[in-house]
Amino acid sequence: MPSSAAPPSLASRAVGSRRPRKMSMWGTLAVNSFALGGLLFLLSVGFSLIFGLMRIPNLMHGSNFLLGAYIGSSLVLKNYGFWWAALAAAAAVAVIGGIIERGLLRRLQGRELSQVLLTLGLSFVAADFCLMIWTGDPMQPPAPPALRGAILAQGVAIPYFRLAVLAVAVVCAALLWLLVERTMLGAMIRAGVDDAPIARAVGIPVSKLFTFVFCLGAALAGFAGAVGAPILSVYPGLDSEMLPLALIVVVMGGAGSLTGALIGSFIIGFLQNFGQVMLPDLAYVILFVPMVLVLVLRPQGLFGKVVP
Amino acid sequence: VEETMTIERRGFLKGAAATGAATFGLAASALAQAAPFKIGLLTVKTGPLAQGGIQMEQGLLTFLKEKRNTLSGQKVELIVADTGGNPAGAKTKTQELIERDKVNVILGPLAAFEMLAIADYVEQNKTPLVAVAAAEDVTQRKTNPYIIRPTCTSGQCMHAVADFALNELKFKRAATISEDFAFGHEQMGAFQRVFEEGGGKVVKKLWPPLVTPDYTPFIAQIGNVDCVASGFAGSNPVKFLRAYADLGLKAKTPLLGGWTFLDDALLKSLGDEAVGVYSASTYSAAFGSESNKRFVAAMAKDYSLLPGGYAAGMYIGGQCVEAALAIAGDMATDGTAFANALRKIKLEDTPRGAFTIDSRGNAVGSVFIRRCEKSGSGLANTVVKTYENVSQFWTYPAEEFLKNPVYSRDWPAAKNLE
């Protein structure tokens, strides 16, 4: 086989200009911390609500993220609009969540260990189901056309799409805050989080709330998966990579707390970005050290309430 | 379907064995003729490594279908075991294959840590194994007489791509980035050795954990270099390449990698972000050998996909078994005899071209340097240079090479970090 020389443009690039990169590196990291934090918020807020209200550590939450990512990506690759695809993914995952809550979890009410084991088992089933349908090949849908490329400011490359993810997360946070703090439904959810038996006693349909919150949590995870797919790509194992991140955020922020999920997500976003650069030798534990500190010093989480 | 076939076949064999015993072993040679030669495939069909594992199975099935399950006149039977992609699973399934199914040869496993978990066990049980996993020492400082590797060591392709970066692309300053595990360490060590001994400098070495949700923090540290060498594997290259392009580095700093970094089978998951990436591989779907044309056509027909290194590795593994069966003849069911035969094979027409097996069990053959280019609506890896007769020791004498420690995070020492 003939060997051909390299294109001249590449060879001449060997003598590159040196310019200060330090500033741009920190800038990139800061912007990226917010973007990753936004994505983590979308992922973990559902987990937090479900755990806060229903006391179920839903170990299927990572699978909801994965399912949303696969469904959304498939639709995007079939040329459906990106945001419509993400909403469709959220709806589909919400339906799956509803079926699981009504059909399975409901029968195990009050038996927390059984519920944990059920969601864990379902996460394995979901993983192999995805492998069957989508094979093991990684998928990575393109970002929506208007959001491709990056802004270059002071040498800092800021991809538009990551900014969009942050914006979407902030909008979702605002909507959820309105829902929880300013509507009747939200008041009932808060009552359920604070004391489910009393809420039931005063006539709040806690059982319906459970289904609603479970579907909402699943939908948010599915939405996060679809929105995160262009950044994270979709592949078998993504579920078990994302689940611990959601757990850490919720442990730090406090279960059932919107503010906690939001602040926790940004803390993890910053730790993930700056920690990897400043303390590379601690790359593996960087996320867990603060979690352990919170568990020791404030077991209910930064914004969590002490459950009586 | 396979499960039931296995059970039926086992029932049959029990019956046959009983008959054999009843006739005082008179029928022993006739029985040997009737009993198929058993190939066990250790692969991964569930979990995060399933992509490569499924392709391994497809590659081997393609080969056996082409040969109508008859290799060198001997009927063969395939038993597939799913390790789940972890060392404990690999050990359990190996025990099943050897002790329950009594396979004559094992192909696989996929990952280096699986390989290391079973290497001693297959030697104790005198079961020959044709490996894909790249762990260097299996064919170097801890040579195992029962194992051959017709693919490549971790460093084998990286030696070549380092030479290419220096001498063809004229790069002088490089950064390396790869997963923080043995395969990554070995690949980057090999790149660094050849690149620095040739006058280049590796000024940055980055080690993201195997599971990293976002590579941006690492890419942001790359700094001012002529090129970046990478050894990502599995689905990580997809994630890495997108982040690399998003941060605007694709246009500035060219990327070079090993075979898993831009395997042909990954191309369908990638877009523009992969164009221009150089990768070194012992296999190229574009290679023009007769067997490769048949293989690529059959994979397209049966699975509608372009095969990469995992599928090709198993097709070639099948060819190794065929060649060793021809050499071992009647002795093929003797583990030691078959392992010796595997070391003597010389294959002319394989999907990767001609290759031989060196005295330590590793392949000596071509390494292709490919450049990823747009092709129609998709991507293609175009071969831009071929290094012939590349051994696991590159151009170093084997004895001298083996005196050094195995490539690792700390060897060769990084003297030029900035």
XYZ file of C-alpha atoms in Angstrom:
726
model
C 0.000 0.000 0.000
C 1.472 3.352 -0.974
C 2.372 5.750 1.744
C 1.393 9.320 1.191
C 2.799 12.347 2.924
C 0.692 14.381 5.271
C -1.334 17.310 4.006
C 0.935 20.379 4.021
C -1.385 22.340 6.240
C -0.819 19.855 9.022
C 2.941 19.797 8.709
C 3.196 23.560 8.821
C 1.103 23.729 11.929
C 3.959 22.258 13.895
C 5.206 25.753 14.641
C 2.176 27.052 16.443
C 1.816 30.381 18.143
C 2.004 30.283 21.890
C -0.639 32.208 23.674
C -1.660 32.276 27.268
C -4.118 29.487 27.869
C -4.446 29.675 31.620
C -7.182 32.296 31.598
C -9.110 30.568 28.903
C -8.859 27.252 30.720
C -10.423 28.627 33.906
C -13.076 30.413 31.883
C -13.974 27.245 30.002
C -14.118 25.302 33.248
C -16.386 27.864 34.917
C -18.854 27.927 32.045
C -18.782 24.168 31.797
C -19.388 23.780 35.526
C -22.650 25.662 35.186
C -23.708 23.661 32.129
C -22.958 20.332 33.793
C -24.666 21.539 36.950
C -27.772 22.383 34.948
C -27.871 18.924 33.428
C -27.345 17.315 36.830
C -30.209 19.368 38.219
C -32.598 18.024 35.579
C -31.427 14.521 36.403
C -31.455 14.705 40.175
C -34.479 16.865 40.942
C -36.818 14.024 40.006
C -34.909 11.611 42.198
C -35.065 14.113 45.022
C -38.836 14.657 44.732
C -39.570 10.938 44.584
C -37.319 10.201 47.516
C -38.654 13.139 49.494
C -42.304 12.239 49.012
C -42.366 8.491 48.660
C -39.183 7.529 50.558
C -38.203 5.314 47.644
C -34.582 5.573 46.548
C -35.551 4.926 42.939
C -32.554 3.038 41.613
C -34.232 2.985 38.209
C -33.639 6.712 37.892
C -30.461 6.198 35.864
C -32.407 3.880 33.562
C -35.041 6.575 33.045
C -32.217 8.882 32.013
C -30.847 6.250 29.634
C -34.257 5.454 28.147
C -34.921 9.153 27.599
C -31.522 9.551 25.979
C -32.106 6.615 23.613
C -35.649 7.608 22.700
C -34.718 11.264 22.201
C -31.620 10.434 20.156
C -33.502 7.995 17.945
C -36.092 10.650 17.179
C -33.444 13.304 16.507
C -31.613 10.949 14.164
C -34.928 10.402 12.364
C -34.961 14.173 11.778
C -37.526 15.196 14.338
C -36.870 18.546 16.011
C -34.500 18.279 18.959
C -36.737 19.838 21.617
C -39.838 17.992 20.432
C -37.842 14.787 20.595
C -36.779 15.616 24.140
C -40.386 16.269 25.176
C -41.533 13.056 23.516
C -38.798 11.169 25.359
C -39.932 12.737 28.632
C -43.536 11.732 27.946
C -42.595 8.177 27.025
C -40.495 7.726 30.141
C -43.260 9.260 32.254
C -45.667 6.632 30.952
C -43.211 3.871 31.777
C -42.765 5.382 35.237
C -46.535 5.499 35.729
C -46.945 1.861 34.778
C -44.198 0.810 37.166
C -45.581 2.880 40.020
C -49.185 1.771 39.555
C -48.479 -1.800 38.558
C -45.540 -2.782 40.734
C -44.374 -0.338 43.377
C -47.925 0.144 44.593
C -48.090 -3.502 45.620
C -44.996 -3.100 47.774
C -46.142 -0.026 49.620
C -44.417 0.416 52.938
C -41.867 -2.282 52.211
C -38.898 -0.085 51.433
C -36.293 -2.785 50.992
C -38.527 -4.622 48.529
C -39.069 -1.394 46.631
C -35.339 -0.710 46.420
C -34.686 -4.222 45.183
C -37.511 -3.944 42.667
C -36.172 -0.707 41.183
C -32.661 -2.155 41.142
C -33.913 -5.244 39.311
C -35.866 -3.130 36.880
C -32.733 -1.106 36.139
C -31.005 -4.307 34.986
C -34.014 -5.259 32.912
C -34.085 -1.786 31.361
C -30.356 -1.934 30.547
C -30.682 -5.207 28.662
C -33.876 -4.034 27.017
C -31.968 -1.016 25.661
C -29.145 -3.281 24.522
C -31.662 -5.393 22.616
C -33.394 -2.475 20.911
C -30.533 -0.080 20.297
C -27.609 -2.576 20.280
C -24.421 -1.641 22.054
C -23.295 0.933 19.515
C -22.916 4.384 21.018
C -25.270 7.057 19.688
C -24.643 10.742 19.680
C -27.324 12.963 18.200
C -26.206 16.342 16.877
C -27.124 19.453 18.837
C -29.984 21.432 17.278
C -28.661 23.287 14.180
C -29.064 26.747 15.688
C -26.983 25.771 18.702
C -23.969 24.182 17.043
C -20.577 25.816 17.364
C -19.173 27.979 20.104
C -18.786 31.603 21.098
C -15.168 32.628 21.327
C -14.679 35.287 23.971
C -11.222 36.154 25.298
C -9.970 32.802 24.063
C -12.691 30.994 25.986
C -14.670 28.645 23.796
C -18.248 28.451 25.042
C -20.352 25.938 23.131
C -23.830 27.384 22.501
C -25.497 24.110 23.264
C -24.101 23.938 26.786
C -25.410 27.421 27.453
C -28.787 26.270 26.162
C -28.758 23.293 28.529
C -28.070 25.653 31.409
C -30.902 27.943 30.299
C -33.326 25.025 30.000
C -32.353 23.810 33.462
C -32.926 27.248 34.943
C -36.343 27.479 33.272
C -37.263 24.021 34.560
C -36.110 24.966 38.041
C -38.300 28.086 37.929
C -41.336 26.132 36.710
C -40.855 23.469 39.347
C -40.503 26.141 42.020
C -43.768 27.708 40.872
C -45.433 24.312 40.892
C -44.216 23.335 44.332
C -44.419 26.691 46.095
C -47.285 28.469 44.381
C -49.919 25.907 43.436
C -52.411 23.808 45.366
C -50.804 20.689 43.933
C -47.448 21.872 45.195
C -48.854 22.559 48.626
C -50.173 19.013 48.740
C -46.826 17.633 47.654
C -45.091 19.627 50.361
C -47.572 18.348 52.889
C -46.880 14.828 51.714
C -43.118 15.343 52.005
C -43.446 16.729 55.499
C -45.813 14.134 56.914
C -47.603 11.699 54.654
C -49.924 10.084 57.266
C -51.242 13.440 58.469
C -51.626 14.650 54.886
C -53.700 11.583 54.172
C -55.731 12.157 57.307
C -56.698 15.682 56.240
C -57.942 14.400 52.896
C -55.003 14.894 50.542
C -55.011 12.126 47.921
C -51.482 11.068 48.714
C -51.760 7.968 46.577
C -52.514 9.978 43.434
C -49.758 12.389 44.378
C -47.338 9.495 44.509
C -48.172 8.505 40.961
C -47.965 12.091 39.755
C -44.607 12.729 41.416
C -43.219 9.423 40.231
C -44.224 10.208 36.639
C -42.884 13.750 36.931
C -39.580 12.490 38.307
C -39.291 9.920 35.545
C -40.197 12.522 32.917
C -37.524 14.912 34.176
C -34.917 12.156 34.069
C -35.990 11.175 30.548
C -35.892 14.808 29.471
C -32.437 15.217 31.005
C -31.266 12.150 29.107
C -32.519 13.445 25.778
C -31.083 16.923 26.383
C -27.774 15.572 27.671
C -27.298 13.092 24.814
C -25.376 15.455 22.483
C -22.899 16.128 25.313
C -22.654 12.736 27.004
C -23.491 10.459 24.057
C -25.659 7.413 24.730
C -24.252 3.960 25.364
C -24.872 0.929 27.584
C -23.677 1.781 31.082
C -24.642 5.447 30.963
C -27.443 4.629 33.430
C -25.104 3.344 36.092
C -22.740 6.273 35.540
C -25.457 8.866 36.079
C -27.282 7.269 39.006
C -24.490 7.856 41.545
C -24.295 11.513 40.466
C -28.002 11.910 41.219
C -27.488 10.179 44.562
C -24.621 12.471 45.502
C -26.569 15.582 44.553
C -29.560 14.500 46.606
C -27.492 13.454 49.605
C -25.747 16.818 49.557
C -28.745 18.979 48.814
C -31.265 17.149 50.954
C -34.072 14.900 49.738
C -37.256 16.567 48.602
C -35.710 20.025 48.414
C -35.725 21.901 45.103
C -33.159 24.421 46.302
C -31.053 21.575 47.598
C -31.105 19.806 44.236
C -30.192 23.027 42.440
C -27.337 24.038 44.738
C -26.137 20.436 45.031
C -26.026 20.119 41.244
C -23.927 23.236 40.804
C -21.572 22.183 43.596
C -21.057 18.848 41.862
C -20.688 20.589 38.489
C -17.916 22.791 39.872
C -16.218 19.981 41.776
C -16.278 17.777 38.710
C -14.651 20.458 36.548
C -12.243 22.274 38.872
C -11.500 19.258 41.036
C -10.304 17.181 38.062
C -7.877 19.933 37.063
C -6.650 21.160 40.435
C -6.487 17.815 42.218
C -6.053 15.232 39.444
C -4.843 12.603 41.904
C -8.152 12.809 43.720
C -10.194 12.456 40.523
C -11.953 9.359 41.831
C -12.949 10.622 45.253
C -13.428 14.296 44.556
C -17.209 13.943 44.468
C -17.474 11.661 47.442
C -15.397 13.594 49.962
C -17.865 16.497 50.221
C -20.722 14.004 50.298
C -19.173 12.223 53.263
C -18.603 15.578 54.988
C -22.242 16.518 54.526
C -23.373 13.128 55.787
C -21.275 13.498 58.923
C -21.959 17.148 59.690
C -25.493 17.576 58.388
C -27.056 14.188 57.645
C -30.304 15.654 56.345
C -28.392 17.460 53.576
C -27.649 21.149 53.112
C -31.279 22.093 52.512
C -33.068 19.026 53.748
C -35.522 18.964 56.622
C -35.103 16.669 59.559
C -37.703 13.954 59.166
C -39.424 13.348 62.483
C -31.581 -21.527 20.352
C -27.940 -22.039 21.265
C -28.871 -23.030 24.784
C -31.171 -25.818 23.691
C -28.714 -27.010 21.076
C -26.049 -27.204 23.753
C -28.256 -29.261 26.009
C -29.332 -31.644 23.289
C -25.776 -32.028 22.183
C -24.657 -32.704 25.715
C -27.269 -35.397 26.100
C -26.078 -36.945 22.871
C -22.473 -36.820 23.976
C -23.246 -38.513 27.276
C -24.917 -41.284 25.364
C -22.026 -41.494 22.948
C -19.494 -41.556 25.771
C -21.408 -44.338 27.496
C -21.426 -46.329 24.284
C -17.700 -45.716 23.928
C -17.045 -46.996 27.420
C -19.236 -50.012 26.855
C -17.225 -51.073 23.833
C -13.985 -50.888 25.855
C -12.746 -47.848 24.008
C -12.551 -49.724 20.737
C -14.608 -46.995 19.187
C -12.352 -44.300 20.580
C -10.918 -43.165 17.279
C -14.297 -43.350 15.574
C -15.736 -41.317 18.420
C -13.018 -38.706 18.033
C -14.010 -38.439 14.392
C -17.654 -38.012 15.236
C -17.210 -35.614 18.151
C -16.947 -32.048 16.964
C -13.952 -29.915 17.874
C -15.318 -27.511 20.445
C -14.642 -23.798 20.348
C -15.624 -21.736 23.369
C -16.134 -18.039 22.799
C -15.714 -15.821 25.846
C -17.444 -12.614 24.982
C -19.534 -9.837 26.494
C -23.167 -9.583 25.486
C -24.526 -7.560 28.373
C -23.331 -4.424 30.138
C -21.171 -1.522 28.997
C -18.657 -3.584 26.992
C -21.353 -5.372 25.021
C -20.774 -3.414 21.824
C -17.347 -4.961 21.202
C -18.484 -8.305 22.569
C -21.437 -8.621 20.229
C -19.178 -7.790 17.302
C -16.743 -10.500 18.395
C -19.521 -13.054 18.214
C -20.686 -11.744 14.837
C -17.145 -11.960 13.444
C -16.694 -15.555 14.558
C -20.170 -16.598 13.358
C -19.382 -15.053 9.973
C -16.228 -17.127 9.725
C -17.892 -20.374 10.787
C -20.787 -19.777 8.414
C -18.374 -19.245 5.537
C -16.654 -22.523 6.441
C -19.973 -24.338 7.015
C -18.767 -25.201 10.538
C -15.985 -27.367 9.155
C -12.378 -26.322 9.679
C -9.581 -28.321 8.042
C -12.008 -31.218 7.536
C -13.054 -31.234 11.189
C -16.597 -30.463 12.281
C -16.553 -27.679 14.872
C -19.081 -26.630 17.439
C -19.320 -23.172 18.956
C -20.304 -22.542 22.567
C -20.811 -18.887 23.425
C -20.383 -17.630 26.994
C -21.285 -14.142 28.181
C -18.838 -12.942 30.839
C -20.762 -9.733 31.534
C -17.493 -7.863 31.015
C -15.929 -8.390 34.418
C -13.091 -10.556 35.753
C -15.260 -12.638 38.097
C -17.706 -13.404 35.290
C -14.840 -14.262 32.967
C -13.431 -16.721 35.509
C -16.797 -18.426 36.082
C -17.543 -18.745 32.390
C -14.054 -20.045 31.656
C -14.548 -22.736 34.280
C -17.880 -23.655 32.709
C -16.367 -23.838 29.249
C -13.433 -25.966 30.370
C -14.959 -28.210 33.014
C -18.559 -28.597 31.879
C -18.429 -28.090 28.134
C -14.891 -29.471 27.736
C -13.993 -27.079 24.954
C -10.810 -27.684 22.975
C -9.923 -24.036 22.498
C -11.154 -20.707 23.842
C -11.439 -17.507 21.824
C -11.576 -14.181 23.677
C -12.079 -12.626 26.193
C -12.540 -8.989 25.299
C -10.967 -6.995 28.096
C -7.468 -7.068 29.542
C -8.651 -7.425 33.141
C -10.715 -10.458 32.126
C -7.677 -11.914 30.363
C -5.494 -11.468 33.444
C -8.132 -13.146 35.618
C -8.113 -16.356 33.588
C -4.557 -16.605 32.174
C -3.227 -18.859 34.956
C -6.361 -20.955 35.004
C -6.252 -21.838 31.291
C -2.581 -22.741 31.657
C -3.288 -25.060 34.611
C -6.007 -26.737 32.586
C -3.890 -26.880 29.429
C -6.587 -25.176 27.404
C -5.303 -23.181 24.428
C -6.632 -19.660 24.099
C -6.683 -17.222 21.189
C -6.784 -13.759 22.743
C -8.086 -10.375 21.680
C -7.344 -8.448 24.888
C -4.216 -6.373 24.578
C -2.489 -6.728 28.003
C 1.208 -6.560 27.057
C 2.697 -8.999 29.530
C 0.552 -11.943 28.488
C 2.898 -12.272 25.515
C 5.904 -10.576 27.093
C 7.225 -10.848 30.638
C 4.632 -13.427 31.724
C 4.486 -15.463 28.557
C 1.836 -18.139 28.712
C 2.463 -21.179 26.498
C -1.269 -21.744 25.985
C -2.092 -18.251 24.751
C -1.582 -16.636 21.367
C -2.732 -13.182 20.346
C -3.338 -12.720 16.609
C -4.376 -9.067 17.104
C -1.886 -6.771 18.829
C -0.519 -5.657 22.188
C -1.571 -2.271 23.578
C 1.637 -0.656 22.385
C 1.963 -2.296 18.980
C -0.136 0.261 17.106
C 0.969 3.208 19.249
C 4.662 2.653 18.412
C 3.739 3.044 14.752
C 1.494 6.067 15.180
C 4.209 7.812 17.224
C 6.675 7.213 14.408
C 4.120 8.537 11.921
C 3.501 11.685 14.007
C 7.222 12.409 14.166
C 8.437 11.497 10.729
C 5.475 12.064 8.427
C 3.540 14.808 10.185
C 6.670 16.413 11.701
C 5.082 16.997 15.075
C 7.419 17.799 17.953
C 5.218 18.502 20.966
C 2.467 16.150 22.017
C -0.020 15.743 24.812
C -1.471 12.329 25.668
C -4.926 11.603 27.022
C -6.330 8.188 27.770
C -8.369 6.304 30.323
C -6.671 5.704 33.635
C -6.372 1.928 33.352
C -3.830 -0.585 32.083
C -4.796 -0.440 28.404
C -4.517 3.366 28.436
C -1.252 3.379 30.379
C 0.345 0.826 28.068
C -0.737 2.597 24.912
C 0.417 6.030 26.046
C 3.699 4.624 27.395
C 4.418 3.077 23.990
C 3.585 6.327 22.202
C 5.780 8.340 24.547
C 8.769 6.037 24.225
C 8.914 6.103 20.429
C 7.934 9.772 20.180
C 10.562 10.973 22.663
C 13.346 8.687 21.486
C 12.760 10.141 18.028
C 13.242 13.694 19.281
C 9.685 14.683 20.205
C 8.436 15.801 23.579
C 5.370 14.671 25.481
C 4.568 17.771 27.508
C 1.283 16.757 29.074
C -0.185 13.432 30.138
C -3.845 13.394 31.147
C -5.642 10.445 32.734
C -9.416 10.783 32.987
C -11.055 7.986 34.979
C -12.600 5.210 32.882
C -16.012 6.596 33.735
C -15.958 10.345 33.066
C -19.267 12.018 32.257
C -17.657 14.991 30.530
C -14.130 15.317 29.163
C -14.175 19.112 29.018
C -12.087 19.633 32.190
C -9.363 17.450 30.728
C -9.479 18.898 27.239
C -9.232 22.400 28.713
C -5.803 21.482 30.119
C -4.260 20.317 26.870
C -2.488 23.588 26.162
C -0.218 24.445 23.294
C 0.888 21.268 21.514
C 1.260 20.096 17.918
C -0.865 17.010 18.389
C -2.778 14.972 20.941
C -2.346 11.204 21.194
C -5.231 9.257 22.636
C -6.088 5.694 23.461
C -9.768 5.866 24.385
C -11.768 2.682 23.989
C -15.368 1.457 23.962
C -17.837 4.304 23.581
C -15.541 6.903 25.163
C -14.052 8.109 21.835
C -17.522 9.233 20.734
C -17.954 11.391 23.811
C -14.372 12.672 23.703
C -14.375 13.654 20.030
C -17.559 15.698 20.369
C -16.253 17.599 23.395
C -12.929 18.142 21.621
C -14.682 19.652 18.614
C -17.097 21.676 20.787
C -14.181 23.377 22.501
C -12.732 24.386 19.146
C -9.616 22.222 19.350
C -10.385 20.048 16.355
C -9.389 22.814 13.955
C -6.241 23.655 15.940
C -4.665 20.488 17.245
C -4.760 17.209 15.285
C -5.608 13.951 17.037
C -3.865 10.596 16.747
C -4.938 7.358 18.356
C -4.780 3.600 18.616
C -7.201 1.168 17.023
C -9.990 1.395 19.570
C -9.929 5.189 19.328
C -11.433 5.190 15.857
C -12.391 1.611 15.137
C -14.233 1.195 11.845
C -17.261 -0.060 13.756
C -17.464 3.284 15.594
C -17.708 5.351 12.420
C -21.471 5.086 12.170
C -21.809 6.705 15.602
C -19.653 9.680 14.620
C -19.975 12.806 12.521
C -17.778 15.676 11.367
C -15.953 15.720 14.686
C -13.989 12.629 13.629
C -12.817 13.909 10.238
C -9.036 14.236 10.076
C -8.280 11.950 13.019
C -5.361 9.564 12.489
C -5.557 6.111 13.991
C -3.309 3.075 13.849
C -4.779 -0.392 13.581
C -3.794 -3.905 12.628
C -7.097 -4.138 10.772
C -8.752 -1.930 8.201
C -12.143 -2.665 6.685
C -10.746 -1.085 3.506
C -7.878 -3.605 3.261
C -7.973 -5.378 -0.099
C -7.243 -9.034 0.743
C -9.635 -11.659 -0.645
C -10.693 -12.897 2.786
C -11.339 -9.330 3.933
C -13.571 -8.648 0.930
C -15.575 -11.779 1.747
C -15.674 -10.862 5.428
C -16.779 -7.252 4.905
C -19.431 -8.337 2.397
C -20.788 -11.033 4.711
C -20.913 -8.665 7.695
C -22.758 -6.099 5.567
C -25.208 -8.735 4.397
C -25.906 -10.489 7.694
C -25.625 -7.620 10.167
C -25.681 -4.519 7.921
C -22.566 -3.098 9.474
C -18.972 -2.250 8.738
C -16.782 -4.566 10.807
C -14.082 -3.222 13.087
C -11.222 -4.733 15.047
C -13.324 -6.850 17.401
C -15.233 -8.642 14.653
C -12.131 -9.008 12.486
C -10.130 -10.232 15.478
C -12.514 -13.145 15.930
C -12.740 -13.950 12.214
C -8.950 -14.122 12.271
C -9.112 -16.109 15.515
C -11.216 -18.640 13.627
C -8.601 -18.749 10.875
C -5.929 -19.426 13.508
C -7.931 -22.381 14.824
C -8.337 -23.679 11.278
C -4.613 -23.422 10.566
C -3.680 -25.024 13.884
C -6.132 -27.888 13.249
C -4.338 -28.579 9.989
C -0.977 -28.630 11.762
C -2.053 -30.620 14.836
C -4.066 -33.217 12.891
C -5.098 -36.125 15.124
C -3.437 -34.500 18.123
C -5.754 -31.462 18.010
C -7.772 -32.481 21.045
C -4.613 -32.558 23.145
C -4.401 -29.074 24.678
C -0.627 -28.837 24.685
C -0.291 -30.122 21.133
C -2.909 -27.694 19.896
C -1.289 -24.775 21.764
C 2.031 -25.661 20.105
C 0.317 -25.828 16.723
C -1.180 -22.369 17.273
C 2.355 -20.958 17.649
C 3.436 -22.473 14.344
C 0.695 -21.014 12.175
C 1.547 -18.743 9.265
C -1.435 -17.124 7.650
C -1.240 -15.567 4.210
C -4.779 -14.428 3.466
C -6.547 -12.917 6.436
C -8.606 -9.717 6.784
C -5.511 -8.031 8.229
C -3.131 -9.504 5.628
C -0.357 -12.007 6.198
C 1.008 -12.460 9.691
C 2.975 -14.863 11.835
C 3.074 -15.594 15.553
C 6.309 -14.813 17.384
C 7.904 -17.142 19.923
C 6.015 -15.436 22.752
C 2.651 -15.855 21.063
C 1.966 -12.388 19.635
C 1.238 -11.535 16.011
C 3.822 -9.951 13.714
C 2.095 -8.205 10.830
C 1.065 -4.933 9.266
C -0.052 -1.825 11.104
C -2.185 0.563 9.070
C -2.215 4.297 9.695
C -5.657 5.570 8.688
C -7.033 9.059 8.314
C -10.758 9.523 8.878
C -12.422 11.162 5.896
C -15.890 11.934 4.666
C -17.233 9.295 2.354
C -20.645 9.710 0.805
C -23.050 10.376 3.628
C -20.796 8.831 6.243
C -17.173 8.442 7.249
C -14.340 6.154 6.191
C -10.885 5.414 7.560
C -8.543 5.753 4.588
C -5.190 4.005 4.869
C -2.413 6.598 4.400
C 0.592 4.494 5.363
C 1.302 0.862 6.095
C 4.047 -0.324 8.420
C 4.971 -3.879 7.448
C 6.052 -6.691 9.753
C 5.494 -4.820 12.988
C 6.203 -6.890 16.074
C 5.162 -6.187 19.635
C 8.729 -4.979 20.244
C 8.629 -2.369 17.437
C 12.235 -1.994 16.217
C 13.806 -2.855 19.562
C 15.522 -6.215 20.091
C 13.177 -8.408 22.138
C 15.674 -9.104 24.924
C 16.433 -5.427 25.420
C 12.728 -4.515 25.286
C 11.849 -7.084 27.933
C 14.501 -5.767 30.343
C 12.414 -2.619 30.756
C 9.362 -2.616 32.956
C 6.004 -3.030 31.231
C 4.562 0.276 29.990
C 2.681 2.008 32.771
C 1.636 5.386 34.102
C 5.181 5.843 35.386
C 7.243 4.180 32.681
C 8.700 5.633 30.556
C 9.188 8.501 33.005
C 7.732 11.750 31.729
C 10.704 14.105 31.697
C 9.269 16.870 29.573
C 6.039 17.723 31.335
C 5.190 21.398 31.443
